[in-house]
Amino acid sequence: MRKLHHVAAACAISAIMLSGNVLAQVAATPTAAATPKKEETGKDIAFNRTKGNCLACHGMPTVPDAESTGTYGPPLIAMSARFPDKAKLRAQIWDATASNPASSMIPFGKHRVLTEQEIDKVTDFVYGL
Amino acid sequence: MKQRMIMKLLAGMTGLGIALGAATVHATPEGDRQELAKFYTSKYPNIKLEDYVYGALAFDADSKAQYEAIMEFPPFESEIEKGRKMWETPFKNGKTYASCLPNGGNQIAGNYPMFDEAQGKVVTLQDVINACRTANGEEAYKINDMKTMGVLTSYMRTLSNGMIMNIKVESPKAVAAYEAGKKTFYSRSGQLNFACSSCHVQNAGNRLRSELLSPAIGHAVHWPVFRGGDNLVTLQQRYDGCFKQVRAVPPPQGGTVMNNLEYFHSSLSNGLPMKASVFRK
């Protein structure tokens, strides 16, 4: 069972690595942005590899479909207890290096990886974890 | 308030000291290497430094076993064979690579990149191969052409298997090139704001998605690699990929920035044995 899981994981990894990279790709597909789709939720943005890609670094133990998550950052759990002030949570996502200069978390707002609205949505989603 | 800020900054910086080499302005290259080795081995006391030549595989027994199985019958053997033919085929003037490279091209890869005092710059093994070509009336290969330079080195570097990496940084100019490479390694770049060290020092052994991150020590000894078994990637091509991954514009391969980076980065593997060419995911 564990073996199988490993094989599957290995395949998934090769698929990622061969197709390019673990992190979000430069492919900021303009066409996808142009076609009006169902509005993206905070969760969609957090999960999307070309947007938040939070799972590359963070586990989300309370979200069942948060799979093959990284260990680069701490698991995101009990966030409203740890960040009673939602603005602080948003600030962490906007620019983690402001409070910790050594942080290797991507400064999503400062470097415009996500838009302000996207950050609002992600903050709401993460606050609920 | 202000004091708290300063305290925080200081705390951040001491944390950084070891991890990012920030506090080591006056360190020698050998001192840098030892400090980094200490950082990794105290974080992962169960992994031997010699095993860092396996990169991320050193952290995962299953992937390492898979690697060893693949290396018994490497799927890229025919590519290396092509490289051997290229190596042995004489130039139009009848000379060969072996006739113009130091020591016939044997057991030399671990000396490169080397700081060439006469030229006042870092030269890579690829540069030396190209110098040999042009001295014999052949055109230089493109540094980033995997089909020519890549394939040739996939064989040529096997002639140095077992040699101990031995990068020398001696003259003041050499030190300056080394420091420039070190700066590139530790500086953040790209929209995603990473330094090489963010992933390969601070987070070596951690997972980015399902991908285990390798330590920088041991990185430089086993090139080129065949990713997925058949996709040949040279060391600077790998740098290129890592730069792109953080949405940075990669510096040109074979240029000063890349060569200085390779100089610094290779010296971190001093003391480890060379082995070409290997499988990577």
mmCIF file of C-alpha atoms in Angstrom:
data_model
loop_
_atom_site.group_PDB
_atom_site.id
_atom_site.type_symbol
_atom_site.label_atom_id
_atom_site.label_comp_id
_atom_site.label_asym_id
_atom_site.label_seq_id
_atom_site.Cartn_x
_atom_site.Cartn_y
_atom_site.Cartn_z
ATOM 1 C CA MET A 1 0.000 0.000 0.000
ATOM 2 C CA ARG A 2 2.715 2.388 1.032
ATOM 3 C CA LYS A 3 4.719 1.214 -1.957
ATOM 4 C CA LEU A 4 1.893 2.016 -4.325
ATOM 5 C CA HIS A 5 1.502 5.389 -2.817
ATOM 6 C CA HIS A 6 5.179 6.000 -3.376
ATOM 7 C CA VAL A 7 5.091 4.929 -6.968
ATOM 8 C CA ALA A 8 2.157 7.203 -7.573
ATOM 9 C CA ALA A 9 3.960 10.037 -5.856
ATOM 10 C CA ALA A 10 7.094 9.411 -7.895
ATOM 11 C CA CYS A 11 5.071 9.560 -11.096
ATOM 12 C CA ALA A 12 3.432 12.767 -10.029
ATOM 13 C CA ILE A 13 6.816 14.251 -9.256
ATOM 14 C CA SER A 14 8.319 13.303 -12.582
ATOM 15 C CA ALA A 15 5.291 14.729 -14.287
ATOM 16 C CA ILE A 16 5.822 18.020 -12.509
ATOM 17 C CA MET A 17 9.549 18.107 -12.991
ATOM 18 C CA LEU A 18 9.493 17.121 -16.624
ATOM 19 C CA SER A 19 6.801 19.566 -17.488
ATOM 20 C CA GLY A 20 8.853 22.285 -15.903
ATOM 21 C CA ASN A 21 9.026 23.343 -12.338
ATOM 22 C CA VAL A 22 7.622 22.931 -8.909
ATOM 23 C CA LEU A 23 6.878 26.561 -8.498
ATOM 24 C CA ALA A 24 4.364 28.540 -10.425
ATOM 25 C CA GLN A 25 5.480 29.008 -13.993
ATOM 26 C CA VAL A 26 6.017 32.248 -15.833
ATOM 27 C CA ALA A 27 3.106 31.147 -18.009
ATOM 28 C CA ALA A 28 0.794 33.886 -16.828
ATOM 29 C CA THR A 29 -1.632 32.597 -19.482
ATOM 30 C CA PRO A 30 -3.230 35.832 -20.632
ATOM 31 C CA THR A 31 -5.966 33.993 -22.519
ATOM 32 C CA ALA A 32 -7.094 32.191 -19.410
ATOM 33 C CA ALA A 33 -7.310 35.498 -17.598
ATOM 34 C CA ALA A 34 -9.326 37.024 -20.421
ATOM 35 C CA THR A 35 -11.975 34.348 -20.677
ATOM 36 C CA PRO A 36 -14.548 35.097 -17.983
ATOM 37 C CA LYS A 37 -14.914 31.946 -15.939
ATOM 38 C CA LYS A 38 -16.677 31.143 -12.744
ATOM 39 C CA GLU A 39 -15.243 33.534 -10.200
ATOM 40 C CA GLU A 40 -12.168 32.167 -8.424
ATOM 41 C CA THR A 41 -12.478 31.512 -4.719
ATOM 42 C CA GLY A 42 -9.737 32.132 -2.183
ATOM 43 C CA LYS A 43 -9.186 28.405 -2.087
ATOM 44 C CA ASP A 44 -8.847 28.233 -5.879
ATOM 45 C CA ILE A 45 -6.199 30.934 -5.793
ATOM 46 C CA ALA A 46 -4.343 29.341 -2.885
ATOM 47 C CA PHE A 47 -4.298 25.957 -4.651
ATOM 48 C CA ASN A 48 -3.533 27.197 -8.166
ATOM 49 C CA ARG A 49 0.107 26.475 -9.028
ATOM 50 C CA THR A 50 0.393 29.572 -11.159
ATOM 51 C CA LYS A 51 -1.149 31.832 -8.497
ATOM 52 C CA GLY A 52 -0.803 31.345 -4.733
ATOM 53 C CA ASN A 53 0.618 27.830 -4.902
ATOM 54 C CA CYS A 54 0.568 27.909 -1.104
ATOM 55 C CA LEU A 55 0.588 24.098 -1.031
ATOM 56 C CA ALA A 56 4.097 24.077 -2.485
ATOM 57 C CA CYS A 57 5.247 25.163 0.941
ATOM 58 C CA HIS A 58 2.394 24.717 3.407
ATOM 59 C CA GLY A 59 0.348 21.782 4.549
ATOM 60 C CA MET A 60 -3.287 22.463 5.330
ATOM 61 C CA PRO A 61 -4.138 19.656 7.756
ATOM 62 C CA THR A 62 -7.837 20.573 7.982
ATOM 63 C CA VAL A 63 -8.391 20.632 4.223
ATOM 64 C CA PRO A 64 -8.840 17.055 2.943
ATOM 65 C CA ASP A 65 -7.965 17.814 -0.688
ATOM 66 C CA ALA A 66 -4.750 19.670 0.164
ATOM 67 C CA GLU A 67 -2.448 16.976 -1.252
ATOM 68 C CA SER A 68 1.296 16.580 -1.848
ATOM 69 C CA THR A 69 2.033 19.649 0.193
ATOM 70 C CA GLY A 70 5.500 20.957 0.936
ATOM 71 C CA THR A 71 7.317 21.380 4.240
ATOM 72 C CA TYR A 72 9.024 24.652 3.378
ATOM 73 C CA GLY A 73 6.700 26.660 5.641
ATOM 74 C CA PRO A 74 4.659 25.719 8.734
ATOM 75 C CA PRO A 75 1.300 23.975 8.287
ATOM 76 C CA LEU A 76 -1.549 26.456 8.084
ATOM 77 C CA ILE A 77 -3.955 25.521 10.854
ATOM 78 C CA ALA A 78 -5.933 27.322 13.591
ATOM 79 C CA MET A 79 -5.171 30.546 11.814
ATOM 80 C CA SER A 80 -7.815 32.754 13.431
ATOM 81 C CA ALA A 81 -6.404 31.793 16.818
ATOM 82 C CA ARG A 82 -2.832 32.475 15.749
ATOM 83 C CA PHE A 83 -3.707 35.617 13.840
ATOM 84 C CA PRO A 84 -6.559 37.203 15.803
ATOM 85 C CA ASP A 85 -5.850 40.352 13.811
ATOM 86 C CA LYS A 86 -6.766 39.530 10.232
ATOM 87 C CA ALA A 87 -4.769 42.494 8.977
ATOM 88 C CA LYS A 88 -1.596 40.853 10.306
ATOM 89 C CA LEU A 89 -2.443 37.685 8.426
ATOM 90 C CA ARG A 90 -2.962 39.697 5.263
ATOM 91 C CA ALA A 91 0.336 41.490 5.859
ATOM 92 C CA GLN A 92 2.123 38.135 6.159
ATOM 93 C CA ILE A 93 0.790 37.138 2.766
ATOM 94 C CA TRP A 94 1.379 40.562 1.222
ATOM 95 C CA ASP A 95 5.050 40.651 2.276
ATOM 96 C CA ALA A 96 6.400 38.048 4.711
ATOM 97 C CA THR A 97 9.832 39.698 4.638
ATOM 98 C CA ALA A 98 8.449 42.769 6.421
ATOM 99 C CA SER A 99 8.198 40.946 9.747
ATOM 100 C CA ASN A 100 10.973 38.432 9.047
ATOM 101 C CA PRO A 101 13.655 39.681 6.654
ATOM 102 C CA ALA A 102 15.018 36.141 6.318
ATOM 103 C CA SER A 103 11.650 34.770 5.252
ATOM 104 C CA SER A 104 11.742 32.801 2.037
ATOM 105 C CA MET A 105 7.995 33.105 1.558
ATOM 106 C CA ILE A 106 7.086 34.851 -1.670
ATOM 107 C CA PRO A 107 6.022 38.501 -1.144
ATOM 108 C CA PHE A 108 2.740 38.009 -2.987
ATOM 109 C CA GLY A 109 1.510 41.604 -2.747
ATOM 110 C CA LYS A 110 4.730 43.543 -2.804
ATOM 111 C CA HIS A 111 5.943 41.679 -5.906
ATOM 112 C CA ARG A 112 2.477 41.632 -7.480
ATOM 113 C CA VAL A 113 2.335 37.887 -7.734
ATOM 114 C CA LEU A 114 -1.307 38.190 -6.675
ATOM 115 C CA THR A 115 -3.642 41.172 -7.038
ATOM 116 C CA GLU A 116 -4.974 42.976 -3.956
ATOM 117 C CA GLN A 117 -8.382 41.367 -4.472
ATOM 118 C CA GLU A 118 -6.811 37.932 -4.782
ATOM 119 C CA ILE A 119 -4.925 38.509 -1.551
ATOM 120 C CA ASP A 120 -8.165 39.520 0.189
ATOM 121 C CA LYS A 121 -9.775 36.283 -0.926
ATOM 122 C CA VAL A 122 -6.804 34.146 0.063
ATOM 123 C CA THR A 123 -6.677 35.869 3.450
ATOM 124 C CA ASP A 124 -10.347 35.054 4.058
ATOM 125 C CA PHE A 125 -9.763 31.457 3.062
ATOM 126 C CA VAL A 126 -6.662 31.040 5.206
ATOM 127 C CA TYR A 127 -8.298 32.784 8.163
ATOM 128 C CA GLY A 128 -10.884 30.018 8.174
ATOM 129 C CA LEU A 129 -8.317 27.220 8.406
ATOM 130 C CA MET B 1 8.629 50.115 19.595
ATOM 131 C CA LYS B 2 11.700 51.076 17.716
ATOM 132 C CA GLN B 3 13.755 48.903 20.007
ATOM 133 C CA ARG B 4 11.497 45.945 19.338
ATOM 134 C CA MET B 5 11.974 46.425 15.647
ATOM 135 C CA ILE B 6 15.699 46.480 16.038
ATOM 136 C CA MET B 7 15.658 43.401 18.233
ATOM 137 C CA LYS B 8 13.597 41.618 15.634
ATOM 138 C CA LEU B 9 15.951 42.633 12.899
ATOM 139 C CA LEU B 10 18.927 41.473 14.892
ATOM 140 C CA ALA B 11 17.283 38.160 15.686
ATOM 141 C CA GLY B 12 16.535 37.711 12.014
ATOM 142 C CA MET B 13 20.091 38.492 11.107
ATOM 143 C CA THR B 14 21.794 36.134 13.511
ATOM 144 C CA GLY B 15 19.509 33.417 12.231
ATOM 145 C CA LEU B 16 20.637 34.444 8.820
ATOM 146 C CA GLY B 17 24.284 34.485 9.726
ATOM 147 C CA ILE B 18 24.918 30.818 9.287
ATOM 148 C CA ALA B 19 22.212 30.067 6.828
ATOM 149 C CA LEU B 20 22.947 32.875 4.443
ATOM 150 C CA GLY B 21 26.613 33.427 4.981
ATOM 151 C CA ALA B 22 25.834 37.056 5.735
ATOM 152 C CA ALA B 23 28.194 37.202 8.686
ATOM 153 C CA THR B 24 31.117 35.766 6.807
ATOM 154 C CA VAL B 25 32.393 38.692 4.803
ATOM 155 C CA HIS B 26 35.989 38.037 5.771
ATOM 156 C CA ALA B 27 35.831 34.276 5.626
ATOM 157 C CA THR B 28 38.084 32.290 3.365
ATOM 158 C CA PRO B 29 36.549 29.998 0.732
ATOM 159 C CA GLU B 30 37.597 26.976 2.772
ATOM 160 C CA GLY B 31 36.051 28.601 5.848
ATOM 161 C CA ASP B 32 32.811 29.200 3.937
ATOM 162 C CA ARG B 33 32.689 25.580 2.876
ATOM 163 C CA GLN B 34 33.311 24.276 6.365
ATOM 164 C CA GLU B 35 30.722 26.575 7.870
ATOM 165 C CA LEU B 36 28.137 25.420 5.372
ATOM 166 C CA ALA B 37 29.068 21.778 5.972
ATOM 167 C CA LYS B 38 28.585 22.332 9.689
ATOM 168 C CA PHE B 39 25.198 23.946 9.058
ATOM 169 C CA TYR B 40 23.939 20.940 7.077
ATOM 170 C CA THR B 41 25.477 18.219 9.210
ATOM 171 C CA SER B 42 24.193 19.655 12.458
ATOM 172 C CA LYS B 43 20.705 19.953 10.954
ATOM 173 C CA TYR B 44 20.865 16.428 9.515
ATOM 174 C CA PRO B 45 23.301 14.500 11.726
ATOM 175 C CA ASN B 46 22.305 11.168 10.177
ATOM 176 C CA ILE B 47 23.360 12.041 6.657
ATOM 177 C CA LYS B 48 27.033 11.821 5.802
ATOM 178 C CA LEU B 49 28.573 14.684 3.876
ATOM 179 C CA GLU B 50 29.885 12.190 1.259
ATOM 180 C CA ASP B 51 26.297 11.319 0.464
ATOM 181 C CA TYR B 52 25.519 14.883 -0.622
ATOM 182 C CA VAL B 53 26.842 13.950 -4.053
ATOM 183 C CA TYR B 54 23.465 12.237 -4.440
ATOM 184 C CA GLY B 55 21.706 15.559 -3.962
ATOM 185 C CA ALA B 56 18.126 15.306 -2.810
ATOM 186 C CA LEU B 57 18.372 11.500 -3.003
ATOM 187 C CA ALA B 58 20.509 11.583 0.141
ATOM 188 C CA PHE B 59 17.364 12.497 2.066
ATOM 189 C CA ASP B 60 15.174 9.727 0.738
ATOM 190 C CA ALA B 61 16.168 6.053 0.779
ATOM 191 C CA ASP B 62 13.438 5.004 -1.669
ATOM 192 C CA SER B 63 14.445 7.478 -4.373
ATOM 193 C CA LYS B 64 18.077 6.600 -3.790
ATOM 194 C CA ALA B 65 17.302 2.899 -4.358
ATOM 195 C CA GLN B 66 15.425 3.798 -7.524
ATOM 196 C CA TYR B 67 18.438 5.833 -8.647
ATOM 197 C CA GLU B 68 20.810 2.972 -8.023
ATOM 198 C CA ALA B 69 18.636 0.572 -10.018
ATOM 199 C CA ILE B 70 18.563 2.982 -12.948
ATOM 200 C CA MET B 71 22.306 3.595 -12.768
ATOM 201 C CA GLU B 72 22.977 -0.121 -13.232
ATOM 202 C CA PHE B 73 21.767 0.133 -16.807
ATOM 203 C CA PRO B 74 21.656 3.838 -17.542
ATOM 204 C CA PRO B 75 19.131 4.617 -20.282
ATOM 205 C CA PHE B 76 21.461 7.367 -21.501
ATOM 206 C CA GLU B 77 24.418 5.094 -22.268
ATOM 207 C CA SER B 78 24.027 5.651 -26.011
ATOM 208 C CA GLU B 79 24.284 9.413 -25.550
ATOM 209 C CA ILE B 80 27.533 9.027 -23.647
ATOM 210 C CA GLU B 81 28.714 6.740 -26.435
ATOM 211 C CA LYS B 82 27.980 9.563 -28.895
ATOM 212 C CA GLY B 83 30.044 11.825 -26.666
ATOM 213 C CA ARG B 84 32.911 9.353 -26.783
ATOM 214 C CA LYS B 85 32.849 9.385 -30.601
ATOM 215 C CA MET B 86 32.920 13.181 -30.565
ATOM 216 C CA TRP B 87 35.822 13.109 -28.162
ATOM 217 C CA GLU B 88 37.829 10.616 -30.206
ATOM 218 C CA THR B 89 37.128 12.045 -33.658
ATOM 219 C CA PRO B 90 40.171 14.089 -34.744
ATOM 220 C CA PHE B 91 39.791 17.713 -35.827
ATOM 221 C CA LYS B 92 40.285 18.505 -39.514
ATOM 222 C CA ASN B 93 43.952 19.165 -38.777
ATOM 223 C CA GLY B 94 44.364 15.671 -37.334
ATOM 224 C CA LYS B 95 44.789 16.790 -33.719
ATOM 225 C CA THR B 96 42.473 15.639 -30.950
ATOM 226 C CA TYR B 97 41.016 17.054 -27.744
ATOM 227 C CA ALA B 98 43.370 14.803 -25.825
ATOM 228 C CA SER B 99 46.338 16.394 -27.570
ATOM 229 C CA CYS B 100 45.461 19.921 -26.500
ATOM 230 C CA LEU B 101 43.934 19.567 -23.046
ATOM 231 C CA PRO B 102 46.013 19.313 -19.870
ATOM 232 C CA ASN B 103 46.804 15.702 -18.949
ATOM 233 C CA GLY B 104 45.107 14.495 -22.133
ATOM 234 C CA GLY B 105 41.792 15.529 -20.580
ATOM 235 C CA ASN B 106 42.083 12.873 -17.870
ATOM 236 C CA GLN B 107 41.382 13.669 -14.220
ATOM 237 C CA ILE B 108 41.036 17.395 -14.780
ATOM 238 C CA ALA B 109 37.336 18.237 -14.393
ATOM 239 C CA GLY B 110 37.703 18.756 -10.652
ATOM 240 C CA ASN B 111 40.055 21.691 -11.293
ATOM 241 C CA TYR B 112 37.321 23.645 -13.089
ATOM 242 C CA PRO B 113 36.078 26.306 -13.055
ATOM 243 C CA MET B 114 39.567 27.710 -12.652
ATOM 244 C CA PHE B 115 40.638 31.310 -12.259
ATOM 245 C CA ASP B 116 42.870 32.076 -15.225
ATOM 246 C CA GLU B 117 45.305 34.754 -14.114
ATOM 247 C CA ALA B 118 46.450 35.588 -17.653
ATOM 248 C CA GLN B 119 42.899 36.199 -18.836
ATOM 249 C CA GLY B 120 41.884 37.689 -15.496
ATOM 250 C CA LYS B 121 38.692 35.665 -15.351
ATOM 251 C CA VAL B 122 37.082 32.374 -14.465
ATOM 252 C CA VAL B 123 37.262 29.708 -17.160
ATOM 253 C CA THR B 124 35.034 26.667 -17.094
ATOM 254 C CA LEU B 125 35.813 23.246 -18.484
ATOM 255 C CA GLN B 126 33.577 24.150 -21.412
ATOM 256 C CA ASP B 127 35.707 27.231 -22.097
ATOM 257 C CA VAL B 128 38.831 25.094 -22.176
ATOM 258 C CA ILE B 129 37.207 22.671 -24.594
ATOM 259 C CA ASN B 130 36.225 25.569 -26.838
ATOM 260 C CA ALA B 131 39.702 27.075 -26.629
ATOM 261 C CA CYS B 132 41.027 23.728 -27.776
ATOM 262 C CA ARG B 133 38.595 23.703 -30.693
ATOM 263 C CA THR B 134 39.373 27.212 -31.888
ATOM 264 C CA ALA B 135 43.137 26.707 -31.484
ATOM 265 C CA ASN B 136 42.724 23.834 -33.928
ATOM 266 C CA GLY B 137 40.702 25.728 -36.469
ATOM 267 C CA GLU B 138 37.292 24.447 -35.394
ATOM 268 C CA GLU B 139 34.346 26.599 -34.454
ATOM 269 C CA ALA B 140 33.548 26.985 -30.774
ATOM 270 C CA TYR B 141 30.449 25.156 -29.587
ATOM 271 C CA LYS B 142 27.642 27.121 -28.029
ATOM 272 C CA ILE B 143 28.005 26.702 -24.257
ATOM 273 C CA ASN B 144 24.305 25.977 -23.864
ATOM 274 C CA ASP B 145 24.002 23.571 -26.799
ATOM 275 C CA MET B 146 23.124 20.276 -25.170
ATOM 276 C CA LYS B 147 23.534 18.338 -28.447
ATOM 277 C CA THR B 148 27.183 19.291 -28.946
ATOM 278 C CA MET B 149 28.862 20.653 -25.820
ATOM 279 C CA GLY B 150 26.464 18.774 -23.558
ATOM 280 C CA VAL B 151 26.912 15.374 -25.190
ATOM 281 C CA LEU B 152 30.680 15.821 -25.504
ATOM 282 C CA THR B 153 31.050 16.626 -21.801
ATOM 283 C CA SER B 154 28.768 13.751 -20.798
ATOM 284 C CA TYR B 155 31.625 11.520 -21.944
ATOM 285 C CA MET B 156 34.582 13.808 -21.375
ATOM 286 C CA ARG B 157 33.733 14.267 -17.714
ATOM 287 C CA THR B 158 33.698 10.509 -17.143
ATOM 288 C CA LEU B 159 37.478 10.680 -17.671
ATOM 289 C CA SER B 160 37.617 12.498 -14.341
ATOM 290 C CA ASN B 161 35.474 10.068 -12.383
ATOM 291 C CA GLY B 162 36.842 9.642 -8.895
ATOM 292 C CA MET B 163 38.899 12.810 -9.028
ATOM 293 C CA ILE B 164 38.437 14.974 -5.962
ATOM 294 C CA MET B 165 36.922 18.393 -6.581
ATOM 295 C CA ASN B 166 39.735 20.834 -6.066
ATOM 296 C CA ILE B 167 38.754 24.428 -6.851
ATOM 297 C CA LYS B 168 41.487 26.890 -5.960
ATOM 298 C CA VAL B 169 40.781 30.488 -5.001
ATOM 299 C CA GLU B 170 44.111 32.155 -4.411
ATOM 300 C CA SER B 171 44.934 35.532 -5.954
ATOM 301 C CA PRO B 172 42.994 38.681 -4.979
ATOM 302 C CA LYS B 173 41.334 38.686 -8.399
ATOM 303 C CA ALA B 174 40.287 35.078 -7.943
ATOM 304 C CA VAL B 175 38.836 35.953 -4.555
ATOM 305 C CA ALA B 176 36.883 38.800 -6.152
ATOM 306 C CA ALA B 177 35.380 36.408 -8.729
ATOM 307 C CA TYR B 178 34.558 33.960 -5.952
ATOM 308 C CA GLU B 179 32.904 36.700 -3.895
ATOM 309 C CA ALA B 180 30.869 37.791 -6.920
ATOM 310 C CA GLY B 181 29.618 34.231 -7.361
ATOM 311 C CA LYS B 182 28.855 33.992 -3.678
ATOM 312 C CA LYS B 183 26.851 37.190 -3.875
ATOM 313 C CA THR B 184 24.755 35.814 -6.732
ATOM 314 C CA PHE B 185 24.152 32.650 -4.740
ATOM 315 C CA TYR B 186 22.930 34.490 -1.663
ATOM 316 C CA SER B 187 21.022 37.331 -3.355
ATOM 317 C CA ARG B 188 17.313 37.174 -3.909
ATOM 318 C CA SER B 189 16.042 37.662 -7.391
ATOM 319 C CA GLY B 190 12.982 37.274 -9.530
ATOM 320 C CA GLN B 191 9.383 38.144 -8.927
ATOM 321 C CA LEU B 192 9.202 35.283 -6.442
ATOM 322 C CA ASN B 193 12.123 36.728 -4.501
ATOM 323 C CA PHE B 194 14.344 33.712 -3.873
ATOM 324 C CA ALA B 195 18.074 33.323 -3.542
ATOM 325 C CA CYS B 196 19.719 30.010 -4.429
ATOM 326 C CA SER B 197 20.375 29.751 -0.706
ATOM 327 C CA SER B 198 16.659 30.091 0.144
ATOM 328 C CA CYS B 199 16.092 26.664 -1.337
ATOM 329 C CA HIS B 200 19.469 24.919 -1.211
ATOM 330 C CA VAL B 201 20.701 26.179 2.182
ATOM 331 C CA GLN B 202 17.810 27.395 4.338
ATOM 332 C CA ASN B 203 15.466 24.721 3.040
ATOM 333 C CA ALA B 204 17.703 21.844 1.972
ATOM 334 C CA GLY B 205 15.961 18.657 3.087
ATOM 335 C CA ASN B 206 12.545 20.325 3.071
ATOM 336 C CA ARG B 207 9.931 19.673 0.466
ATOM 337 C CA LEU B 208 8.759 22.185 -2.055
ATOM 338 C CA ARG B 209 5.545 20.445 -3.098
ATOM 339 C CA SER B 210 6.705 16.840 -3.322
ATOM 340 C CA GLU B 211 10.189 17.852 -4.370
ATOM 341 C CA LEU B 212 12.963 17.358 -1.828
ATOM 342 C CA LEU B 213 15.509 20.163 -1.948
ATOM 343 C CA SER B 214 19.180 19.216 -2.268
ATOM 344 C CA PRO B 215 22.044 20.835 -0.344
ATOM 345 C CA ALA B 216 24.461 23.035 -2.290
ATOM 346 C CA ILE B 217 27.439 20.971 -1.142
ATOM 347 C CA GLY B 218 27.700 18.058 -3.571
ATOM 348 C CA HIS B 219 25.817 19.926 -6.296
ATOM 349 C CA ALA B 220 28.680 20.440 -8.702
ATOM 350 C CA VAL B 221 30.303 17.028 -9.005
ATOM 351 C CA HIS B 222 28.019 15.005 -11.261
ATOM 352 C CA TRP B 223 27.300 16.886 -14.478
ATOM 353 C CA PRO B 224 25.716 16.702 -16.909
ATOM 354 C CA VAL B 225 22.681 14.869 -15.590
ATOM 355 C CA PHE B 226 20.057 13.052 -17.610
ATOM 356 C CA ARG B 227 16.711 14.119 -16.261
ATOM 357 C CA GLY B 228 13.996 11.555 -16.650
ATOM 358 C CA GLY B 229 16.701 9.304 -18.102
ATOM 359 C CA ASP B 230 17.172 11.033 -21.448
ATOM 360 C CA ASN B 231 17.031 14.795 -21.083
ATOM 361 C CA LEU B 232 20.611 16.011 -20.898
ATOM 362 C CA VAL B 233 21.106 19.032 -18.617
ATOM 363 C CA THR B 234 24.420 20.732 -17.919
ATOM 364 C CA LEU B 235 25.160 22.523 -14.665
ATOM 365 C CA GLN B 236 24.604 26.036 -16.005
ATOM 366 C CA GLN B 237 21.486 24.835 -17.799
ATOM 367 C CA ARG B 238 20.261 23.706 -14.373
ATOM 368 C CA TYR B 239 21.072 27.151 -12.938
ATOM 369 C CA ASP B 240 19.073 28.596 -15.820
ATOM 370 C CA GLY B 241 16.097 26.434 -14.832
ATOM 371 C CA CYS B 242 16.353 27.457 -11.176
ATOM 372 C CA PHE B 243 16.489 31.147 -12.119
ATOM 373 C CA LYS B 244 13.422 30.761 -14.331
ATOM 374 C CA GLN B 245 11.609 28.934 -11.591
ATOM 375 C CA VAL B 246 11.658 32.047 -9.436
ATOM 376 C CA ARG B 247 10.671 34.164 -12.447
ATOM 377 C CA ALA B 248 14.083 35.783 -12.688
ATOM 378 C CA VAL B 249 15.747 36.461 -16.036
ATOM 379 C CA PRO B 250 18.661 34.013 -16.098
ATOM 380 C CA PRO B 251 22.066 35.529 -16.863
ATOM 381 C CA PRO B 252 23.543 34.201 -20.122
ATOM 382 C CA GLN B 253 25.231 30.817 -19.893
ATOM 383 C CA GLY B 254 28.970 31.087 -20.277
ATOM 384 C CA GLY B 255 28.882 34.743 -19.194
ATOM 385 C CA THR B 256 30.701 36.226 -16.228
ATOM 386 C CA VAL B 257 27.791 36.009 -13.788
ATOM 387 C CA MET B 258 27.136 32.333 -14.464
ATOM 388 C CA ASN B 259 30.832 31.448 -14.517
ATOM 389 C CA ASN B 260 31.515 33.187 -11.220
ATOM 390 C CA LEU B 261 28.472 31.477 -9.733
ATOM 391 C CA GLU B 262 29.786 28.125 -10.944
ATOM 392 C CA TYR B 263 33.214 28.958 -9.487
ATOM 393 C CA PHE B 264 31.838 29.680 -6.011
ATOM 394 C CA HIS B 265 29.260 26.903 -6.160
ATOM 395 C CA SER B 266 31.813 24.283 -7.279
ATOM 396 C CA SER B 267 34.240 25.191 -4.511
ATOM 397 C CA LEU B 268 31.550 24.181 -2.018
ATOM 398 C CA SER B 269 32.068 20.606 -3.235
ATOM 399 C CA ASN B 270 35.826 20.608 -2.698
ATOM 400 C CA GLY B 271 36.914 17.252 -1.318
ATOM 401 C CA LEU B 272 34.073 15.278 -2.909
ATOM 402 C CA PRO B 273 34.586 12.825 -5.785
ATOM 403 C CA MET B 274 33.511 13.640 -9.348
ATOM 404 C CA LYS B 275 31.127 11.346 -11.191
ATOM 405 C CA ALA B 276 29.644 11.828 -14.643
ATOM 406 C CA SER B 277 26.968 11.416 -15.827
ATOM 407 C CA VAL B 278 24.044 10.566 -13.602
ATOM 408 C CA PHE B 279 20.310 10.105 -13.616
ATOM 409 C CA ARG B 280 18.038 12.706 -12.077
ATOM 410 C CA LYS B 281 14.281 12.956 -11.915
#
